[in-house]
C-alpha atoms as a printed R data frame, in Angstrom:
    type eleno elety resid chain resno       x       y       z
1   ATOM     1    CA   MET     A     1  17.966   4.338  20.732
2   ATOM     2    CA   PHE     A     2  14.937   6.554  21.436
3   ATOM     3    CA   ASP     A     3  14.032   7.650  17.927
4   ATOM     4    CA   PHE     A     4  10.342   7.429  17.095
5   ATOM     5    CA   ASP     A     5   8.871   8.150  13.674
6   ATOM     6    CA   ILE     A     6   5.413   8.625  12.199
7   ATOM     7    CA   VAL     A     7   4.797   7.564   8.609
8   ATOM     8    CA   THR     A     8   1.643   9.050   7.133
9   ATOM     9    CA   GLY     A     9  -0.751   7.376   4.755
10  ATOM    10    CA   LYS     A    10   0.387   9.605   1.899
11  ATOM    11    CA   ALA     A    11   4.001   8.534   2.358
12  ATOM    12    CA   VAL     A    12   2.989   4.878   2.714
13  ATOM    13    CA   ARG     A    13   0.930   5.066  -0.470
14  ATOM    14    CA   GLU     A    14   3.752   6.546  -2.535
15  ATOM    15    CA   ILE     A    15   6.309   4.019  -1.300
16  ATOM    16    CA   LEU     A    16   4.036   1.055  -1.968
17  ATOM    17    CA   LEU     A    17   3.015   2.387  -5.374
18  ATOM    18    CA   ASN     A    18   6.647   2.286  -6.471
19  ATOM    19    CA   SER     A    19   7.644  -1.059  -4.933
20  ATOM    20    CA   ARG     A    20   5.045  -3.686  -5.797
21  ATOM    21    CA   SER     A    21   7.599  -6.154  -7.157
22  ATOM    22    CA   THR     A    22   9.668  -5.697  -4.010
23  ATOM    23    CA   VAL     A    23   6.609  -6.237  -1.798
24  ATOM    24    CA   LEU     A    24   5.824  -9.493  -3.627
25  ATOM    25    CA   ASP     A    25   9.315 -10.776  -2.824
26  ATOM    26    CA   ILE     A    26   9.065  -9.528   0.775
27  ATOM    27    CA   VAL     A    27   5.776 -11.365   1.336
28  ATOM    28    CA   GLU     A    28   7.101 -14.572  -0.199
29  ATOM    29    CA   ARG     A    29  10.210 -14.455   2.022
30  ATOM    30    CA   ALA     A    30   8.046 -13.785   5.084
31  ATOM    31    CA   TYR     A    31   5.920 -16.855   4.346
32  ATOM    32    CA   VAL     A    32   9.023 -19.021   4.037
33  ATOM    33    CA   ALA     A    33  10.544 -17.583   7.240
34  ATOM    34    CA   HIS     A    34   7.283 -18.224   9.101
35  ATOM    35    CA   GLU     A    35   7.162 -21.800   7.808
36  ATOM    36    CA   ARG     A    36  10.621 -22.564   9.172
37  ATOM    37    CA   GLY     A    37   9.728 -21.103  12.564
38  ATOM    38    CA   ASP     A    38  11.600 -17.789  12.394
39  ATOM    39    CA   SER     A    39   8.589 -15.882  13.685
40  ATOM    40    CA   VAL     A    40   6.036 -15.600  16.459
41  ATOM    41    CA   ASN     A    41   2.468 -15.107  15.264
42  ATOM    42    CA   PRO     A    42  -0.134 -15.396  18.059
43  ATOM    43    CA   ASP     A    43  -3.856 -15.514  17.450
44  ATOM    44    CA   SER     A    44  -5.499 -12.331  16.268
45  ATOM    45    CA   TYR     A    45  -7.733 -10.655  18.847
46  ATOM    46    CA   PHE     A    46 -11.204  -9.527  17.764
47  ATOM    47    CA   LEU     A    47 -13.075  -6.634  19.353
48  ATOM    48    CA   ARG     A    48 -16.728  -6.988  18.356
49  ATOM    49    CA   PHE     A    49 -19.799  -4.877  19.132
50  ATOM    50    CA   PRO     A    50 -23.267  -6.248  20.035
51  ATOM    51    CA   ASP     A    51 -25.095  -3.534  18.098
52  ATOM    52    CA   LYS     A    52 -22.743  -3.711  15.079
53  ATOM    53    CA   PRO     A    53 -22.365  -7.413  14.252
54  ATOM    54    CA   ASP     A    54 -20.742  -6.709  10.888
55  ATOM    55    CA   SER     A    55 -18.018  -4.498  12.398
56  ATOM    56    CA   ARG     A    56 -14.855  -5.345  14.270
57  ATOM    57    CA   ILE     A    57 -11.432  -4.079  15.288
58  ATOM    58    CA   ILE     A    58  -8.644  -6.655  15.211
59  ATOM    59    CA   ALA     A    59  -5.245  -6.704  16.909
60  ATOM    60    CA   LEU     A    60  -2.521  -8.721  15.151
61  ATOM    61    CA   PRO     A    61   0.663  -8.993  17.267
62  ATOM    62    CA   ALA     A    62   3.721 -10.668  15.748
63  ATOM    63    CA   PHE     A    63   7.496 -11.022  15.613
64  ATOM    64    CA   LEU     A    64   9.477 -11.699  12.450
65  ATOM    65    CA   GLY     A    65  13.140 -12.680  12.502
66  ATOM    66    CA   ASP     A    66  14.929 -13.304   9.202
67  ATOM    67    CA   ASP     A    67  16.238  -9.950   7.947
68  ATOM    68    CA   VAL     A    68  13.453  -7.956   9.673
69  ATOM    69    CA   GLN     A    69  14.078  -8.479  13.416
70  ATOM    70    CA   LEU     A    70  11.063  -6.478  14.525
71  ATOM    71    CA   ALA     A    71   8.044  -7.090  16.712
72  ATOM    72    CA   GLY     A    72   4.852  -5.121  16.419
73  ATOM    73    CA   ILE     A    73   1.102  -4.992  16.240
74  ATOM    74    CA   LYS     A    74  -1.464  -3.963  13.657
75  ATOM    75    CA   TRP     A    75  -4.717  -2.502  14.953
76  ATOM    76    CA   ILE     A    76  -7.213  -2.615  12.089
77  ATOM    77    CA   ALA     A    77 -10.882  -1.657  12.039
78  ATOM    78    CA   SER     A    78 -13.415  -3.040   9.556
79  ATOM    79    CA   PHE     A    79 -16.697  -1.115   9.476
80  ATOM    80    CA   PRO     A    80 -18.468  -2.145   6.245
81  ATOM    81    CA   LYS     A    81 -21.249   0.439   6.573
82  ATOM    82    CA   ASN     A    82 -18.649   3.167   6.083
83  ATOM    83    CA   THR     A    83 -18.908   2.553   2.359
84  ATOM    84    CA   ALA     A    84 -22.498   3.848   2.296
85  ATOM    85    CA   SER     A    85 -21.086   7.230   3.294
86  ATOM    86    CA   GLY     A    86 -18.286   7.081   0.759
87  ATOM    87    CA   LEU     A    87 -15.678   6.196   3.392
88  ATOM    88    CA   PRO     A    88 -13.204   3.308   3.174
89  ATOM    89    CA   ARG     A    89 -14.299   0.176   5.028
90  ATOM    90    CA   ALA     A    90 -10.946  -0.331   6.783
91  ATOM    91    CA   SER     A    91  -8.579   1.861   8.775
92  ATOM    92    CA   ALA     A    92  -5.437   0.795  10.586
93  ATOM    93    CA   VAL     A    93  -2.199   1.662  12.325
94  ATOM    94    CA   LEU     A    94   0.943  -0.439  12.689
95  ATOM    95    CA   VAL     A    95   3.333  -0.041  15.618
96  ATOM    96    CA   LEU     A    96   6.838  -1.476  15.157
97  ATOM    97    CA   ASN     A    97   9.041  -2.422  18.129
98  ATOM    98    CA   ASP     A    98  12.806  -2.859  18.284
99  ATOM    99    CA   TYR     A    99  13.572  -6.511  19.047
100 ATOM   100    CA   GLU     A   100  16.657  -5.692  21.142
101 ATOM   101    CA   THR     A   101  15.007  -3.313  23.623
102 ATOM   102    CA   GLY     A   102  11.277  -3.706  22.988
103 ATOM   103    CA   TYR     A   103  10.932   0.041  22.502
104 ATOM   104    CA   PRO     A   104   8.480   1.208  19.830
105 ATOM   105    CA   VAL     A   105  10.351   2.774  16.927
106 ATOM   106    CA   ALA     A   106   7.528   3.896  14.639
107 ATOM   107    CA   CYS     A   107   3.802   4.178  14.026
108 ATOM   108    CA   LEU     A   108   2.652   3.826  10.428
109 ATOM   109    CA   GLU     A   109  -0.729   4.410   8.833
110 ATOM   110    CA   ALA     A   110  -1.454   0.826   7.876
111 ATOM   111    CA   ALA     A   111  -4.643   0.510   5.823
112 ATOM   112    CA   GLY     A   112  -2.449   0.669   2.727
113 ATOM   113    CA   ILE     A   113   0.097  -1.732   4.212
114 ATOM   114    CA   SER     A   114  -2.651  -4.189   5.118
115 ATOM   115    CA   ALA     A   115  -4.164  -4.005   1.630
116 ATOM   116    CA   ALA     A   116  -0.742  -4.431   0.019
117 ATOM   117    CA   ARG     A   117   0.274  -7.466   2.060
118 ATOM   118    CA   THR     A   118  -3.134  -9.065   1.483
119 ATOM   119    CA   ALA     A   119  -2.961  -8.420  -2.244
120 ATOM   120    CA   ALA     A   120   0.645  -9.558  -2.469
121 ATOM   121    CA   SER     A   121  -0.191 -12.822  -0.700
122 ATOM   122    CA   ALA     A   122  -2.985 -13.411  -3.233
123 ATOM   123    CA   ALA     A   123  -0.648 -12.658  -6.135
124 ATOM   124    CA   VAL     A   124   2.133 -14.896  -4.792
125 ATOM   125    CA   ALA     A   125  -0.437 -17.684  -4.498
126 ATOM   126    CA   ALA     A   126  -1.786 -16.972  -7.982
127 ATOM   127    CA   ARG     A   127   1.585 -17.301  -9.697
128 ATOM   128    CA   THR     A   128   2.543 -20.317  -7.563
129 ATOM   129    CA   LEU     A   129  -0.680 -22.318  -7.904
130 ATOM   130    CA   ARG     A   130  -1.021 -21.835 -11.664
131 ATOM   131    CA   PRO     A   131   2.557 -22.497 -12.785
132 ATOM   132    CA   GLY     A   132   1.463 -22.717 -16.434
133 ATOM   133    CA   GLY     A   133   0.656 -19.024 -16.364
134 ATOM   134    CA   TYR     A   134  -2.432 -17.051 -17.363
135 ATOM   135    CA   PRO     A   135  -2.472 -16.692 -21.181
136 ATOM   136    CA   GLY     A   136  -5.757 -17.965 -22.553
137 ATOM   137    CA   THR     A   137  -7.534 -17.681 -19.195
138 ATOM   138    CA   THR     A   138 -10.017 -15.380 -17.493
139 ATOM   139    CA   ILE     A   139  -9.773 -14.025 -13.950
140 ATOM   140    CA   ALA     A   140 -13.012 -13.184 -12.149
141 ATOM   141    CA   VAL     A   141 -13.081 -10.855  -9.162
142 ATOM   142    CA   VAL     A   142 -16.044 -11.109  -6.797
143 ATOM   143    CA   GLY     A   143 -16.158  -7.864  -4.842
144 ATOM   144    CA   GLY     A   144 -15.235  -4.414  -6.078
145 ATOM   145    CA   GLY     A   145 -13.625  -2.655  -3.130
146 ATOM   146    CA   VAL     A   146 -10.152  -1.439  -2.196
147 ATOM   147    CA   ILE     A   147  -8.805  -4.943  -1.505
148 ATOM   148    CA   ALA     A   148 -10.098  -6.216  -4.850
149 ATOM   149    CA   ARG     A   149  -8.512  -3.273  -6.660
150 ATOM   150    CA   THR     A   150  -5.196  -3.794  -4.897
151 ATOM   151    CA   ILE     A   151  -5.239  -7.524  -5.653
152 ATOM   152    CA   CYS     A   152  -5.654  -6.750  -9.353
153 ATOM   153    CA   ASP     A   153  -2.711  -4.330  -9.186
154 ATOM   154    CA   TYR     A   154  -0.521  -6.987  -7.569
155 ATOM   155    CA   LEU     A   155  -1.644  -9.732  -9.949
156 ATOM   156    CA   HIS     A   156  -0.411  -7.491 -12.743
157 ATOM   157    CA   ALA     A   157   2.885  -6.844 -10.929
158 ATOM   158    CA   ALA     A   158   3.313 -10.599 -10.443
159 ATOM   159    CA   GLY     A   159   2.990 -11.249 -14.160
160 ATOM   160    CA   CYS     A   160  -0.432 -12.895 -13.915
161 ATOM   161    CA   ALA     A   161  -1.703 -11.678 -17.278
162 ATOM   162    CA   PRO     A   162  -5.044 -13.244 -18.283
163 ATOM   163    CA   ASP     A   163  -6.751 -12.627 -21.587
164 ATOM   164    CA   SER     A   164  -9.548 -10.856 -19.732
165 ATOM   165    CA   TYR     A   165 -11.129 -10.026 -16.382
166 ATOM   166    CA   VAL     A   166 -14.746 -10.190 -15.311
167 ATOM   167    CA   VAL     A   167 -15.973  -8.380 -12.179
168 ATOM   168    CA   HIS     A   168 -19.052  -9.139 -10.088
169 ATOM   169    CA   ASP     A   169 -20.356  -7.075  -7.188
170 ATOM   170    CA   ILE     A   170 -23.829  -6.635  -5.730
171 ATOM   171    CA   ASP     A   171 -23.090  -2.901  -5.979
172 ATOM   172    CA   GLU     A   172 -22.924  -2.402  -9.752
173 ATOM   173    CA   ALA     A   173 -21.190   0.978  -9.492
174 ATOM   174    CA   SER     A   174 -18.310  -0.547  -7.518
175 ATOM   175    CA   GLY     A   175 -18.014  -3.460  -9.912
176 ATOM   176    CA   ARG     A   176 -17.934  -1.212 -12.972
177 ATOM   177    CA   ALA     A   177 -15.389   1.062 -11.301
178 ATOM   178    CA   LEU     A   178 -13.069  -1.895 -10.751
179 ATOM   179    CA   ALA     A   179 -13.496  -3.062 -14.351
180 ATOM   180    CA   ASP     A   180 -12.629   0.468 -15.511
181 ATOM   181    CA   HIS     A   181  -9.571   0.478 -13.255
182 ATOM   182    CA   ILE     A   182  -8.300  -2.796 -14.736
183 ATOM   183    CA   ARG     A   183  -8.782  -1.558 -18.312
184 ATOM   184    CA   ILE     A   184  -6.973   1.693 -17.567
185 ATOM   185    CA   THR     A   185  -4.071   0.310 -15.523
186 ATOM   186    CA   GLN     A   186  -3.498  -2.996 -17.308
187 ATOM   187    CA   GLY     A   187  -4.748  -2.282 -20.795
188 ATOM   188    CA   ARG     A   188  -6.639  -5.556 -20.995
189 ATOM   189    CA   PRO     A   189 -10.354  -6.372 -21.414
190 ATOM   190    CA   ALA     A   190 -12.428  -6.207 -18.240
191 ATOM   191    CA   SER     A   191 -16.195  -6.295 -17.965
192 ATOM   192    CA   PHE     A   192 -18.839  -6.172 -15.254
193 ATOM   193    CA   THR     A   193 -21.378  -8.976 -14.853
194 ATOM   194    CA   ALA     A   194 -24.447  -8.952 -12.647
195 ATOM   195    CA   ASP     A   195 -24.585 -12.741 -12.977
196 ATOM   196    CA   ARG     A   196 -22.586 -14.340 -10.191
197 ATOM   197    CA   ASP     A   197 -22.492 -17.720 -11.920
198 ATOM   198    CA   THR     A   198 -20.697 -16.166 -14.886
199 ATOM   199    CA   ALA     A   199 -17.966 -14.966 -12.536
200 ATOM   200    CA   LEU     A   200 -17.755 -18.295 -10.731
201 ATOM   201    CA   ALA     A   201 -17.115 -20.086 -14.045
202 ATOM   202    CA   ALA     A   202 -13.842 -18.213 -14.692
203 ATOM   203    CA   ASP     A   203 -10.512 -20.052 -14.710
204 ATOM   204    CA   THR     A   204  -9.348 -18.141 -11.640
205 ATOM   205    CA   VAL     A   205 -11.824 -16.716  -9.134
206 ATOM   206    CA   VAL     A   206 -10.851 -14.089  -6.554
207 ATOM   207    CA   PHE     A   207 -13.157 -13.491  -3.580
208 ATOM   208    CA   ALA     A   208 -12.720 -10.092  -1.937
209 ATOM   209    CA   THR     A   209 -16.058  -9.441  -0.249
210 ATOM   210    CA   THR     A   210 -17.389  -8.635   3.208
211 ATOM   211    CA   ALA     A   211 -19.538 -11.795   3.341
212 ATOM   212    CA   LEU     A   212 -20.247 -13.064   6.850
213 ATOM   213    CA   GLU     A   213 -21.470 -16.522   5.819
214 ATOM   214    CA   PRO     A   214 -21.191 -18.860   2.817
215 ATOM   215    CA   TYR     A   215 -23.309 -18.411  -0.293
216 ATOM   216    CA   VAL     A   216 -21.285 -20.362  -2.917
217 ATOM   217    CA   THR     A   217 -22.515 -23.957  -2.819
218 ATOM   218    CA   THR     A   218 -21.457 -25.406  -6.193
219 ATOM   219    CA   PRO     A   219 -18.003 -27.069  -6.309
220 ATOM   220    CA   PHE     A   220 -15.408 -25.681  -8.688
221 ATOM   221    CA   ARG     A   221 -14.050 -27.395 -11.796
222 ATOM   222    CA   ALA     A   222 -10.820 -29.363 -11.754
223 ATOM   223    CA   ASP     A   223  -8.857 -26.654 -13.568
224 ATOM   224    CA   GLN     A   224  -9.950 -23.703 -11.442
225 ATOM   225    CA   VAL     A   225  -7.796 -21.763  -8.987
226 ATOM   226    CA   VAL     A   226  -9.718 -19.953  -6.245
227 ATOM   227    CA   LEU     A   227  -8.232 -17.162  -4.139
228 ATOM   228    CA   ASN     A   228 -10.482 -17.227  -1.081
229 ATOM   229    CA   ILE     A   229  -9.234 -13.930   0.322
230 ATOM   230    CA   SER     A   230 -12.418 -12.924   2.160
231 ATOM   231    CA   LEU     A   231 -12.564 -16.413   3.704
232 ATOM   232    CA   ARG     A   232 -16.298 -16.827   4.291
233 ATOM   233    CA   ASP     A   233 -17.875 -17.022   0.826
234 ATOM   234    CA   LEU     A   234 -17.569 -20.787   0.285
235 ATOM   235    CA   ALA     A   235 -19.795 -23.495   1.746
236 ATOM   236    CA   PRO     A   236 -17.805 -26.224   3.521
237 ATOM   237    CA   GLU     A   237 -18.813 -28.789   0.891
238 ATOM   238    CA   VAL     A   238 -17.084 -26.636  -1.741
239 ATOM   239    CA   VAL     A   239 -13.931 -26.566   0.347
240 ATOM   240    CA   LEU     A   240 -13.977 -30.333   0.875
241 ATOM   241    CA   ALA     A   241 -14.173 -30.920  -2.885
242 ATOM   242    CA   ALA     A   242 -10.848 -29.164  -3.561
243 ATOM   243    CA   ASP     A   243  -7.160 -29.132  -2.708
244 ATOM   244    CA   ASN     A   244  -6.776 -26.575   0.073
245 ATOM   245    CA   ILE     A   245  -3.714 -24.410   0.542
246 ATOM   246    CA   LEU     A   246  -3.658 -22.184   3.641
247 ATOM   247    CA   ASP     A   247  -1.230 -19.545   4.883
248 ATOM   248    CA   ASP     A   248  -1.177 -21.099   8.378
249 ATOM   249    CA   VAL     A   249  -3.315 -24.081   9.378
250 ATOM   250    CA   GLU     A   250  -3.901 -23.186  13.025
251 ATOM   251    CA   HIS     A   251  -4.800 -19.602  12.249
252 ATOM   252    CA   CYS     A   252  -7.112 -20.330   9.341
253 ATOM   253    CA   LEU     A   253  -9.188 -23.023  11.057
254 ATOM   254    CA   LYS     A   254 -11.039 -20.684  13.389
255 ATOM   255    CA   ALA     A   255 -13.462 -17.748  13.509
256 ATOM   256    CA   GLY     A   256 -16.029 -19.326  11.202
257 ATOM   257    CA   THR     A   257 -13.924 -19.249   8.057
258 ATOM   258    CA   SER     A   258 -14.918 -21.579   5.233
259 ATOM   259    CA   PRO     A   259 -12.015 -23.956   6.059
260 ATOM   260    CA   HIS     A   260 -13.073 -23.861   9.723
261 ATOM   261    CA   LEU     A   261 -16.609 -24.853   8.732
262 ATOM   262    CA   ALA     A   262 -15.149 -27.639   6.581
263 ATOM   263    CA   GLU     A   263 -13.229 -28.948   9.573
264 ATOM   264    CA   GLN     A   264 -16.380 -28.913  11.683
265 ATOM   265    CA   LEU     A   265 -18.392 -30.693   8.990
266 ATOM   266    CA   SER     A   266 -15.795 -33.346   8.201
267 ATOM   267    CA   GLY     A   267 -14.516 -33.846  11.736
268 ATOM   268    CA   SER     A   268 -10.867 -33.679  10.694
269 ATOM   269    CA   ARG     A   269  -8.225 -31.602   8.961
270 ATOM   270    CA   SER     A   270  -7.430 -34.181   6.304
271 ATOM   271    CA   PHE     A   271  -8.857 -31.885   3.619
272 ATOM   272    CA   VAL     A   272  -5.928 -29.456   4.152
273 ATOM   273    CA   THR     A   273  -3.335 -30.095   1.464
274 ATOM   274    CA   GLY     A   274  -0.695 -27.838   3.019
275 ATOM   275    CA   THR     A   275   0.562 -24.281   3.240
276 ATOM   276    CA   LEU     A   276   1.581 -21.860   0.512
277 ATOM   277    CA   ALA     A   277   5.134 -21.850   1.893
278 ATOM   278    CA   GLY     A   278   5.089 -25.633   1.607
279 ATOM   279    CA   VAL     A   279   4.238 -25.343  -2.088
280 ATOM   280    CA   LEU     A   280   6.910 -22.672  -2.539
281 ATOM   281    CA   ASN     A   281   9.650 -24.809  -0.983
282 ATOM   282    CA   GLY     A   282   8.569 -27.967  -2.790
283 ATOM   283    CA   GLY     A   283   7.312 -29.826   0.262
284 ATOM   284    CA   VAL     A   284   3.650 -29.798  -0.821
285 ATOM   285    CA   THR     A   285   2.319 -31.016  -4.160
286 ATOM   286    CA   LEU     A   286  -1.156 -30.543  -5.588
287 ATOM   287    CA   THR     A   287  -3.526 -33.326  -6.625
288 ATOM   288    CA   PRO     A   288  -4.095 -33.531 -10.401
289 ATOM   289    CA   GLY     A   289  -7.735 -33.244 -11.379
290 ATOM   290    CA   ARG     A   290  -8.876 -31.146  -8.409
291 ATOM   291    CA   PRO     A   291  -9.552 -27.416  -8.077
292 ATOM   292    CA   VAL     A   292  -7.228 -25.495  -5.775
293 ATOM   293    CA   ILE     A   293  -8.455 -23.081  -3.099
294 ATOM   294    CA   PHE     A   294  -6.048 -20.697  -1.357
295 ATOM   295    CA   SER     A   295  -7.361 -19.405   1.981
296 ATOM   296    CA   PRO     A   296  -5.126 -16.902   3.827
297 ATOM   297    CA   PHE     A   297  -6.255 -15.888   7.309
298 ATOM   298    CA   GLY     A   298  -3.823 -12.985   7.185
299 ATOM   299    CA   LEU     A   299  -0.634 -13.158   9.230
300 ATOM   300    CA   GLY     A   300   0.754 -10.301  11.295
301 ATOM   301    CA   VAL     A   301   4.265 -11.233  10.174
302 ATOM   302    CA   LEU     A   302   3.352 -10.008   6.687
303 ATOM   303    CA   ASP     A   303   2.390  -6.602   8.079
304 ATOM   304    CA   LEU     A   304   5.732  -6.445   9.887
305 ATOM   305    CA   ALA     A   305   7.675  -7.378   6.773
306 ATOM   306    CA   VAL     A   306   5.947  -4.819   4.551
307 ATOM   307    CA   GLY     A   307   5.910  -2.206   7.318
308 ATOM   308    CA   ALA     A   308   9.660  -2.597   7.859
309 ATOM   309    CA   HIS     A   309  10.230  -1.959   4.153
310 ATOM   310    CA   VAL     A   310   8.019   1.128   4.217
311 ATOM   311    CA   LEU     A   311   9.753   2.521   7.302
312 ATOM   312    CA   THR     A   312  13.207   2.011   5.802
313 ATOM   313    CA   GLN     A   313  12.191   3.765   2.596
314 ATOM   314    CA   ALA     A   314  10.446   6.607   4.433
315 ATOM   315    CA   ARG     A   315  13.543   7.261   6.508
316 ATOM   316    CA   ALA     A   316  15.715   7.160   3.398
317 ATOM   317    CA   ASP     A   317  13.576   9.576   1.391
318 ATOM   318    CA   GLY     A   318  12.855  11.927   4.300
319 ATOM   319    CA   THR     A   319   9.094  11.318   4.526
320 ATOM   320    CA   ALA     A   320   9.260   9.723   7.993
321 ATOM   321    CA   LEU     A   321   8.262  12.319  10.582
322 ATOM   322    CA   ALA     A   322  10.494  12.226  13.654
323 ATOM   323    CA   VAL     A   323   8.760  12.847  16.995
324 ATOM   324    CA   PRO     A   324  11.268  14.436  19.407
325 ATOM   325    CA   ASP     A   325  11.007  13.504  23.083
326 ATOM   326    CA   PHE     A   326   8.340  10.886  22.452
327 ATOM   327    CA   PHE     A   327   9.516   8.875  25.459
328 ATOM   328    CA   GLY     A   328   9.116  10.498  28.854
329 ATOM   329    CA   GLU     A   329  12.038   8.713  30.484
330 ATOM   330    CA   THR     A   330  15.212   7.580  28.738
331 ATOM   331    CA   SER     A   331  17.197   6.308  31.719
332 ATOM   332    CA   ARG     A   332  16.359   4.034  34.591
333 ATOM   333    CA   TRP     A   333  17.389   6.543  37.278
C-alpha cells in the first residue's frame, strides 16, 4: 500500500535499451486506448521565463486505463542553451500514482522515458503512414540531438529500413555525430548535408529541432511522409497543402504549433485528416496524391504507459530503489 520506489536514469536507460520493440507496441496500444476514451489527458502546463524565451518547464498530467491503471505527471525542462555547455537540453521526472488510492508509488528519471515515447510515436507513425515500407527510399533527419538519435533507433526497431539516411543540422558536429551513429548502429549509409533543401527532398523527412517558428515554406511532394516531431518548423501553408495526421486534435492545435498556425490562417480545422489512432484502427484513410504530415503534440498518457513498463521491469530485476517510510502518516488516526 505505502511502497514508494525511485528508478534512476541508469536503470531506465538499460530497461529501454532492451525493450524497444515492446515500447513500440506499448505506445501503439496507448494511442488506441486514448482514442476510445480510456484515458484522461488534460492540457500541458507551460512554465516560461521572461529572460529565457527559448526555455520552459512543462507539466503533463494524465490518467491511462487499459492495462495500465495509473495516473501521474511528467515534469520536463527544456533549456536549449544547455547544449553549448555540453549538457543535454532536456531533463525530467515522472511521478506515478496508484489509481485506487491516489498515492504516489514511484518517481522515475524521465528524460529517457520522454525521448523513448516520442521516438516510438514517430516510428509507429512511420510504419503506419508508409505501408509500402522503406526499401528504395531515403530518410532525412533535420536536427542532430538526443531526440533525433532516439527516433533513428526506434525507426530501426520498427523495421523502417531505408536505403540511406541524410542528416542536416546547423551544428555540423551534431549532424555528423548522428550520421556516424546511424552507420554504426544500423549498418546502412548515412551522410551529413549542410544543404537543408537536400534533406527536405528526401522521401521521408523527420524534424527534431528546437525551432521556435516556421522556416520551411515550400510544400512537400505527393509521395513524401513528414514526421513533424518538433512541431514548429513548417509554415502553415505547407501544412495546408498536405494530409495531416495528429496524435490528438485539441492538444495539437495550440501553443503556436504549425497545425495551430494553419488553423489560424485557414479559419477552420478542415485541413486535419484525423488521428494516428484513427489510421491504426481503419477509421481514417489518406488522400492519394498528397504528402502526409504527422504532428504529435506529445501526450502524457504515453509517458504513463512507458513509465509503467519501466517500473514493472525495474521492480522485477531489482533496480528499483525502495524508499522506506516515504509517507509520514499511513493511517487516518
